[in-house]
CSV table of C-alpha atoms in Angstrom, one decimal:
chain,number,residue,atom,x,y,z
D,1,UNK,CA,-20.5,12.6,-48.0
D,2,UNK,CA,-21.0,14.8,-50.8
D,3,UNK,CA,-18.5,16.2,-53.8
D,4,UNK,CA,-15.3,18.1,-52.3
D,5,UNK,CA,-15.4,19.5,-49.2
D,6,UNK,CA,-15.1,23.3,-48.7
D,7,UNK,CA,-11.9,23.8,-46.2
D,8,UNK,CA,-10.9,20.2,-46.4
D,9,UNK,CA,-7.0,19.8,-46.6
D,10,UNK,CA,-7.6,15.7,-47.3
D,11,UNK,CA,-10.7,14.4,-49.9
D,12,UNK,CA,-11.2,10.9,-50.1
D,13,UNK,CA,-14.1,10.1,-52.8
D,14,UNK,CA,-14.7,6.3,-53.5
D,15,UNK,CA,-11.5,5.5,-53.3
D,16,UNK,CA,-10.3,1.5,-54.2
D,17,UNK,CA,-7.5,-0.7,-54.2
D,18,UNK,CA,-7.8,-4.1,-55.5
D,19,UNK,CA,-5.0,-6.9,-56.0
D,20,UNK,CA,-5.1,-9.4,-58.4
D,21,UNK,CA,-3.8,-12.5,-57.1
D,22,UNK,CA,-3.9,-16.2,-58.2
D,23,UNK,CA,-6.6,-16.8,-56.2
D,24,UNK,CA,-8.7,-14.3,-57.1
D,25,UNK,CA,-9.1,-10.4,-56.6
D,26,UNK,CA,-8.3,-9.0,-53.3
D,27,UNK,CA,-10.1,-5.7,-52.4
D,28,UNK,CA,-8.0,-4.4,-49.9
D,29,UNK,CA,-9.7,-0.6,-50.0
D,30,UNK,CA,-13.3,-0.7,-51.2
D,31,UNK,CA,-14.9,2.7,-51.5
D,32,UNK,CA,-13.6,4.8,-49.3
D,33,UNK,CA,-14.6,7.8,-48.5
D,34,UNK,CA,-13.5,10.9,-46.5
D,35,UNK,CA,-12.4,14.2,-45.3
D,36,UNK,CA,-9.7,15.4,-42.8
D,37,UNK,CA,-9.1,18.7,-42.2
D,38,UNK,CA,-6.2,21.0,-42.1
D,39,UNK,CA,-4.5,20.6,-38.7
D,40,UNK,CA,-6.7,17.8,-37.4
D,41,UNK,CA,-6.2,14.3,-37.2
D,42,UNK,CA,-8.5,11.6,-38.2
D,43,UNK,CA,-7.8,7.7,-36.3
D,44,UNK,CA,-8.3,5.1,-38.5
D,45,UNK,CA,-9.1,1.6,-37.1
D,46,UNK,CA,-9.6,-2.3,-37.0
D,47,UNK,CA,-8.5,-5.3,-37.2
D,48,UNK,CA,-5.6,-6.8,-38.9
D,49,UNK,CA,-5.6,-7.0,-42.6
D,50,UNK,CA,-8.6,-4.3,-42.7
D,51,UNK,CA,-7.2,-2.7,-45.3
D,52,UNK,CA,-5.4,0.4,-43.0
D,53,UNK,CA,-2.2,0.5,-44.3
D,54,UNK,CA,-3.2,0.2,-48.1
D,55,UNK,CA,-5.7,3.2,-47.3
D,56,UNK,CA,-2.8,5.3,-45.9
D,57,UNK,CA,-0.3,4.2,-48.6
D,58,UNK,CA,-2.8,5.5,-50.7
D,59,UNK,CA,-2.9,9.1,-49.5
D,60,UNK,CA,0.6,9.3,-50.0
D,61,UNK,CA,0.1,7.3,-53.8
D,62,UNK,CA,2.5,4.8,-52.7
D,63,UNK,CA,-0.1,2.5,-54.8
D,64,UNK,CA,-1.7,3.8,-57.5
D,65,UNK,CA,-6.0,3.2,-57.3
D,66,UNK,CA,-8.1,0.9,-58.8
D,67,UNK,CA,-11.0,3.7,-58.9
D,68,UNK,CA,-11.7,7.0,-57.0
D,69,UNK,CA,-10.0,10.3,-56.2
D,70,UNK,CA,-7.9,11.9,-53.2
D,71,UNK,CA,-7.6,15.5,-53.8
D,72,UNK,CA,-4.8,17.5,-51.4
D,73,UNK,CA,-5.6,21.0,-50.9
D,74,UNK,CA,-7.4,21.8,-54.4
D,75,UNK,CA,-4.8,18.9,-56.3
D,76,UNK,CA,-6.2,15.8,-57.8
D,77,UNK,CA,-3.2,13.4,-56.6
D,78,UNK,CA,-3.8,11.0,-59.4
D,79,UNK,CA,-3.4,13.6,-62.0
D,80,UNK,CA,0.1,15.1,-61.1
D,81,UNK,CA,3.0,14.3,-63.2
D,82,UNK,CA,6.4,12.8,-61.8
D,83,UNK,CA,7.8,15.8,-61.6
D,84,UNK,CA,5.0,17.4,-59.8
D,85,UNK,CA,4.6,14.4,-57.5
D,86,UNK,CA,7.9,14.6,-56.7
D,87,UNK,CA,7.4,18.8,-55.7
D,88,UNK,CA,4.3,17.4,-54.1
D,89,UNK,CA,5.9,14.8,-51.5
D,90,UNK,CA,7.7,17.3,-49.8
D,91,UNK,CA,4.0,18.6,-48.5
D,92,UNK,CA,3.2,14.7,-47.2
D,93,UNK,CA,5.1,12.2,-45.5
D,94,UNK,CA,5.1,8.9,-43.5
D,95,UNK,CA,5.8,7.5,-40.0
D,96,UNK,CA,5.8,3.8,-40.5
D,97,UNK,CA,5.2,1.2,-37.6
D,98,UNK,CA,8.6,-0.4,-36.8
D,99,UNK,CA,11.4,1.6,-36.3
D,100,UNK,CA,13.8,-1.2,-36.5
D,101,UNK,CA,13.6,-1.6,-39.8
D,102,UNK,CA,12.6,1.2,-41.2
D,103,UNK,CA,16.0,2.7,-40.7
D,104,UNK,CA,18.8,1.6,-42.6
D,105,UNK,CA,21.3,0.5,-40.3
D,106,UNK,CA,24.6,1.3,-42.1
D,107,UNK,CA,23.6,5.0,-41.9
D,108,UNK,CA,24.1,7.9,-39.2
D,109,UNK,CA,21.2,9.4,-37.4
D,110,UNK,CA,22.2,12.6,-39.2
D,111,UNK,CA,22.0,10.6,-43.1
D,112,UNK,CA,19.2,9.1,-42.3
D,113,UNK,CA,17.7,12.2,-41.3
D,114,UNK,CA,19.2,14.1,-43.9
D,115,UNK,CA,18.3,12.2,-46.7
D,116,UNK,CA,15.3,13.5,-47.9
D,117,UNK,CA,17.3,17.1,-48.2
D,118,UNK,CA,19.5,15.3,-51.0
D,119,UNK,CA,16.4,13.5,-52.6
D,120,UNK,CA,14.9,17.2,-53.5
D,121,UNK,CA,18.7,18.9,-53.5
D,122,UNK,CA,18.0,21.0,-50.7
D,123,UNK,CA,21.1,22.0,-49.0
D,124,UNK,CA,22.1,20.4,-46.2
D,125,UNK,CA,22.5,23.0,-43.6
D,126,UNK,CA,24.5,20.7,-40.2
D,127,UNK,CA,22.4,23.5,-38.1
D,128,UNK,CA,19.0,22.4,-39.6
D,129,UNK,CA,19.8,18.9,-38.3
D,130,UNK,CA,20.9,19.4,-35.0
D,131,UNK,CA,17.3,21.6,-35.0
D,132,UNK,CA,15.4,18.6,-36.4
D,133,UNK,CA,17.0,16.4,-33.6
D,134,UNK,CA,16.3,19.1,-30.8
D,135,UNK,CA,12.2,19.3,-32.2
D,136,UNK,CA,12.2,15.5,-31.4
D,137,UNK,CA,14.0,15.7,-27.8
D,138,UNK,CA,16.8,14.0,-29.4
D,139,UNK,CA,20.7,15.0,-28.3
D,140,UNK,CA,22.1,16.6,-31.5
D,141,UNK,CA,25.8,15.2,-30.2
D,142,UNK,CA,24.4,12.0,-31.1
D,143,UNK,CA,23.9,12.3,-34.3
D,144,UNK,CA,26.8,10.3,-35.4
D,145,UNK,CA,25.4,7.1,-34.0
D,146,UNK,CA,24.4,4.3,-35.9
D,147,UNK,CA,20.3,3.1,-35.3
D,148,UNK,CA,21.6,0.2,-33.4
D,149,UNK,CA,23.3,2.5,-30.5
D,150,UNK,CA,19.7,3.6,-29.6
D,151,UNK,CA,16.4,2.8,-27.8
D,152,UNK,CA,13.2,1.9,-29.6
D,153,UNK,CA,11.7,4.8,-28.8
D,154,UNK,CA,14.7,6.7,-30.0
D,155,UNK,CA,14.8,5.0,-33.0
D,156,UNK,CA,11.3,6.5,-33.9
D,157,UNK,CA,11.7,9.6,-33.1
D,158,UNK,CA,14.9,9.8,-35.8
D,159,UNK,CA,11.9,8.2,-38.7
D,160,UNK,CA,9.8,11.8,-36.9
D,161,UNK,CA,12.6,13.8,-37.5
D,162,UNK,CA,13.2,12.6,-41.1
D,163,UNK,CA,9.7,13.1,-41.6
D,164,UNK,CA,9.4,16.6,-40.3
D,165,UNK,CA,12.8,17.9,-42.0
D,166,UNK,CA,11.4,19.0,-45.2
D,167,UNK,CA,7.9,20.7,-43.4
D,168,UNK,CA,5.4,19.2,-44.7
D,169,UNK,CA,2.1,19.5,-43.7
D,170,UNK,CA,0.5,15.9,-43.7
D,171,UNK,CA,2.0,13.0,-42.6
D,172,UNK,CA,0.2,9.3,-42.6
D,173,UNK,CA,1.6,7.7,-38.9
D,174,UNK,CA,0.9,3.8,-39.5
D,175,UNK,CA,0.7,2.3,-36.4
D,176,UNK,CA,4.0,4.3,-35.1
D,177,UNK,CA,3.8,2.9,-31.5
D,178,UNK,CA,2.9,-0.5,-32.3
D,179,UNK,CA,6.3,-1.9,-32.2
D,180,UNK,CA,7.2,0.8,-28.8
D,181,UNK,CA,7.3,-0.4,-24.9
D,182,UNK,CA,4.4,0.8,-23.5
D,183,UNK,CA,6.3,3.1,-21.3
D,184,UNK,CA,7.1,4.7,-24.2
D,185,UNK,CA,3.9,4.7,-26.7
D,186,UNK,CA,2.3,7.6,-24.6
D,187,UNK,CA,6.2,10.0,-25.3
D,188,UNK,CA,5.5,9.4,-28.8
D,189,UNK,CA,2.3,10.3,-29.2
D,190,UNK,CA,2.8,13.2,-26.6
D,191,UNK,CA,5.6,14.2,-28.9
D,192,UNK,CA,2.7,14.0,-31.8
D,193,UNK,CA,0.6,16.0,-30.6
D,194,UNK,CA,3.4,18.8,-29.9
D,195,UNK,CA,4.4,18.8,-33.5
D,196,UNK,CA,1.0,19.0,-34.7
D,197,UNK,CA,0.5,22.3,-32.7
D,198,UNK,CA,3.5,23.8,-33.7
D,199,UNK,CA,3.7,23.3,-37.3
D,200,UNK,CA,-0.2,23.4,-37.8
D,201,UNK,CA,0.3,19.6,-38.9
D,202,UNK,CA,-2.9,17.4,-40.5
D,203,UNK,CA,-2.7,13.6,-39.4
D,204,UNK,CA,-3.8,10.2,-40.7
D,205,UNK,CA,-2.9,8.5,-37.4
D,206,UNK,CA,-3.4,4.7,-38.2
D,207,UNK,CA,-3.5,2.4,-34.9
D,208,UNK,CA,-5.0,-0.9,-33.2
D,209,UNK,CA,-4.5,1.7,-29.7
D,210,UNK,CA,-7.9,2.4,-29.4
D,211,UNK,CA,-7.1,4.4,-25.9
D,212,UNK,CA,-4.5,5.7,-27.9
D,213,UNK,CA,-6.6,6.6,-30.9
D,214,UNK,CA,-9.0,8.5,-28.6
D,215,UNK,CA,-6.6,10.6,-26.7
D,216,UNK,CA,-4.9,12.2,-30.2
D,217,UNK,CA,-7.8,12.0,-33.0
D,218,UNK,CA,-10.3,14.2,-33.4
D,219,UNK,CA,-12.3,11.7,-35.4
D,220,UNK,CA,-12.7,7.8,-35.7
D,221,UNK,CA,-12.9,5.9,-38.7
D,222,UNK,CA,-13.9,1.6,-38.3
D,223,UNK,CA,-12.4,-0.1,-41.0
D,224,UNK,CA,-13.6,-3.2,-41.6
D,225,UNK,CA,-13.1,-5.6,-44.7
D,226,UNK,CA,-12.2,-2.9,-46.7
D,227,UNK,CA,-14.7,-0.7,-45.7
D,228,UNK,CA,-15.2,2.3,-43.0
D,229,UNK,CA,-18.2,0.8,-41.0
D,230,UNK,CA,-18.3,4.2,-38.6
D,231,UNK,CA,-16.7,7.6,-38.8
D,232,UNK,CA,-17.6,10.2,-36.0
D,233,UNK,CA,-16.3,12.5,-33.8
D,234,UNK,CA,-14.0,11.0,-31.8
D,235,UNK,CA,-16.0,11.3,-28.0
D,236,UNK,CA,-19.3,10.7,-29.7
D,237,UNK,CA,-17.9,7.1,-31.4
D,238,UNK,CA,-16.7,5.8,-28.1
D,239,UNK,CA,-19.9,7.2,-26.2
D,240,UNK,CA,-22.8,6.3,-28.7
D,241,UNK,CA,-21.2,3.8,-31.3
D,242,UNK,CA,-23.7,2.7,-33.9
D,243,UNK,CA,-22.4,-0.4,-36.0
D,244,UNK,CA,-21.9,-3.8,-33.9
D,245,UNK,CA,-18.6,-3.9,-34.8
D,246,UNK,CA,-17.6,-1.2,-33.3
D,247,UNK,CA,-19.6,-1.6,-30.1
D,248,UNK,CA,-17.4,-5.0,-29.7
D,249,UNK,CA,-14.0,-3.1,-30.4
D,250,UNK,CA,-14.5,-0.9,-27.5
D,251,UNK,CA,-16.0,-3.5,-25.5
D,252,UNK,CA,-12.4,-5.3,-25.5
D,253,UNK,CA,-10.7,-1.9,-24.2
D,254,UNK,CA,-9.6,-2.8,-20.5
D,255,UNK,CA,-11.1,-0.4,-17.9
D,256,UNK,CA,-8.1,1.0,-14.9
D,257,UNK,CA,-11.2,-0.1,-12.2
D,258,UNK,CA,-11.1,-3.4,-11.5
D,259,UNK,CA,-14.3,-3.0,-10.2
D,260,UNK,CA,-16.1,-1.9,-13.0
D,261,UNK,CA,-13.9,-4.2,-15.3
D,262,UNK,CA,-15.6,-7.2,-13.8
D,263,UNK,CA,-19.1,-5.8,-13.9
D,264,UNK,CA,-19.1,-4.6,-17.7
D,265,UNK,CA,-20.5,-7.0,-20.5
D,266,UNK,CA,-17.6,-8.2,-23.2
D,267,UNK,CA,-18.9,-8.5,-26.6
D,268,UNK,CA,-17.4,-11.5,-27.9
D,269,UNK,CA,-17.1,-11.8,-31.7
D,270,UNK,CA,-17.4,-15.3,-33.3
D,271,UNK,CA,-15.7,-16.8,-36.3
D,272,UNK,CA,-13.3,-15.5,-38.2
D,273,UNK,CA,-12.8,-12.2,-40.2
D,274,UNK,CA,-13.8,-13.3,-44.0
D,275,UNK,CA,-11.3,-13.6,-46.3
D,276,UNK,CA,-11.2,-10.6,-49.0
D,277,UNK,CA,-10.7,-12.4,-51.5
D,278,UNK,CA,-14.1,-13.9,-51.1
D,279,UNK,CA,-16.3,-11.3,-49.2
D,280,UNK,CA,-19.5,-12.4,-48.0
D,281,UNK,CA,-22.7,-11.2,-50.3
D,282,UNK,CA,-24.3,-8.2,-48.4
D,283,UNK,CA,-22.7,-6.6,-45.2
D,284,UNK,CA,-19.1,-8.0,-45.0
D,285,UNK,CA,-19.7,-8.1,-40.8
D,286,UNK,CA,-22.9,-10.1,-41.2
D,287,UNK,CA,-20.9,-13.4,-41.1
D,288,UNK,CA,-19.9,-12.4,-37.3
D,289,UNK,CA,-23.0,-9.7,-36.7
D,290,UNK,CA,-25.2,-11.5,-33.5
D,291,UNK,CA,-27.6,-9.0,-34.8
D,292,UNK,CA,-27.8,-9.8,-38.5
D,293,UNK,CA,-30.7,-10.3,-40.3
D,294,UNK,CA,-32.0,-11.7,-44.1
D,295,UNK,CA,-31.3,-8.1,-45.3
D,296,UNK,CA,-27.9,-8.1,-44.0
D,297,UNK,CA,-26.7,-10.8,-45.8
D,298,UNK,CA,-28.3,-9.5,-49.1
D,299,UNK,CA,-27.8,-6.3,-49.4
D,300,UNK,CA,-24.3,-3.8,-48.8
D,301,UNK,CA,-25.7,-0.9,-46.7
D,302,UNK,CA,-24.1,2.3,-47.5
D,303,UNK,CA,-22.2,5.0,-45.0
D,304,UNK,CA,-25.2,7.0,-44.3
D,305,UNK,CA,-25.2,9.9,-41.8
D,306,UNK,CA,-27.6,8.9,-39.0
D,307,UNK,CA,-26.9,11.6,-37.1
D,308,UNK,CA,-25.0,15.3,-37.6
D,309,UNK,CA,-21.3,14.4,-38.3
D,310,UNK,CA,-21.8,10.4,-37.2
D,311,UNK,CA,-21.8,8.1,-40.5
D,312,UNK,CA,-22.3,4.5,-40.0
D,313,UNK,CA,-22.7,1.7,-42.4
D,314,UNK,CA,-25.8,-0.6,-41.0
D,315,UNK,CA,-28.7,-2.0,-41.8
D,316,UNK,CA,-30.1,-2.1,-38.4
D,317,UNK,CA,-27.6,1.0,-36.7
D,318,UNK,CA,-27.5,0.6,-32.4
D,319,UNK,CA,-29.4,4.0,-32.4
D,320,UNK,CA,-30.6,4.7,-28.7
């Protein structure tokens, strides 16, 4: 996928992130790479232990790299200094998965919102809150509560609105309706997709919701082991997916029709997903691939573009 993109707000170029451990070397992000654009929102997913969450902690250099580059606007994140990282994290922020504990508990709505106002010593302006409470459809009288005097779904939209107060422009959501009734995922990611219109937002929106996924990305990435497998447009990846893993993900999404839910063909995956501590030799899917072949289990096949705009990383891609 080339040097840096022209017009690219987000650059991800072989990016990695391995973990020593006493069992070996785990490669939880293996050459990534990337693009987003300013305003859009790329879904990222797969399977537990992927490698998701290091990728997005990464954007935001919550871990520093093993190897590669993200560049933010025309920024190399890995070069800034504290001090610029510090100017720099008020331009990207996080949503993260479970709003019960991602709150501190012995702190008002308004403090907990407020407090990333003191972390840069911006002023603290009561009327800016009660604004960042009304952007989330939250009742700025409440903001003397305490997390534990609200709903789930409440509770998330205070980690929005702590997110949102100092405008950034990119925030990495990881998994932020995982933990959510489902009577309430669809509010949040309603209230998402608001924001992002009205404050020209960019999103890394990280989710195993892959109806989700498709109703607020404008491209997919499949992580698997590590790896993305298959990036595309988001309507063309769930029409016309190329890598067997993917096919199988969206296989497993239930259809409303009962009728057509029995008739459709399951693709049942076998085994279990390889440790990455000790990834198989050759494509890391070809342990649980019913299409694998002596190549596949030799040789890592690279993210190729296959077709305009649809990368996938397979020997043998499920090209019509």
């Amino acid at each position: 996928m080339g040097a840096t993109a022209v017009g690219k707000m987000i650059n991800v170029r072989n990016l990695k992130k391995h973990f020593s451990t006493s069992k070996g070397v785990l490669r939880a992000v293996d050459d990534v790479s990337f693009d987003i654009p300013e305003g859009q929102t790329l879904g990222l997913v797969g399977e537990s232990g992927c490698g998701k969450s290091t990728l997005g902690r990464l954007l935001l250099r919550l871990y520093e790299p093993t190897a590669g580059e993200v560049h933010f606007d025309e920024s190399s994140l890995f070069s800034l200094s504290p001090s610029e990282l510090k100017k720099w994290r008020q331009e990207a922020q996080m949503i993260f998965q479970d709003p019960y504990a991602s709150l501190n508990p012995r702190m008002t709505a308004e403090d907990i919102v407020a407090e990333p106002l003191k972390i840069h010593g911006i002023d603290i302006d009561p009327d800016t809150i009660a604004k960042s409470f009304q952007q989330v459809n939250l009742n700025p009288q409440h903001r003397s509560r305490y997390p534990h005097e609200f709903s789930g779904g409440q509770r998330q939209r205070i980690g929005i609105a702590r997110a949102l107060i100092l405008n950034p422009r990119f925030l990495v959501c990881d998994e932020p309706i995982a933990a959510l009734d489902v009577s309430v995922q669809a509010q949040i990611v309603n209230l998402l997709k608001d924001l992002q219109k009205q404050m020209n937002l960019t999103y890394l929106f990280i989710s195993h919701d892959l109806r989700m996924v498709r109703y607020i990305a404008d491209e997919v990435a499949v992580m698997y082991l590590g790896k993305i497998v298959e990036k595309a447009p988001t309507e063309v990846l769930f029409k016309n997916p190329l890598h067997p893993y993917t096919k199988a993900l969206l296989s497993a999404i239930p259809l409303p029709d009962p009728a057509l839910e029995k008739k459709r063909r399951r693709i049942v995956l076998h085994g279990e997903v390889p440790s990455p501590l000790h990834p198989p030799k050759g494509c890391g899917f070809c342990t649980r691939c019913p299409l694998a072949k002596d190549l596949c289990r030799e040789s890592s096949p690279p993210l190729n573009e296959v077709e305009p705009g649809h990368f996938v990383s397979c020997h043998f891609p499920c090209i019509n």
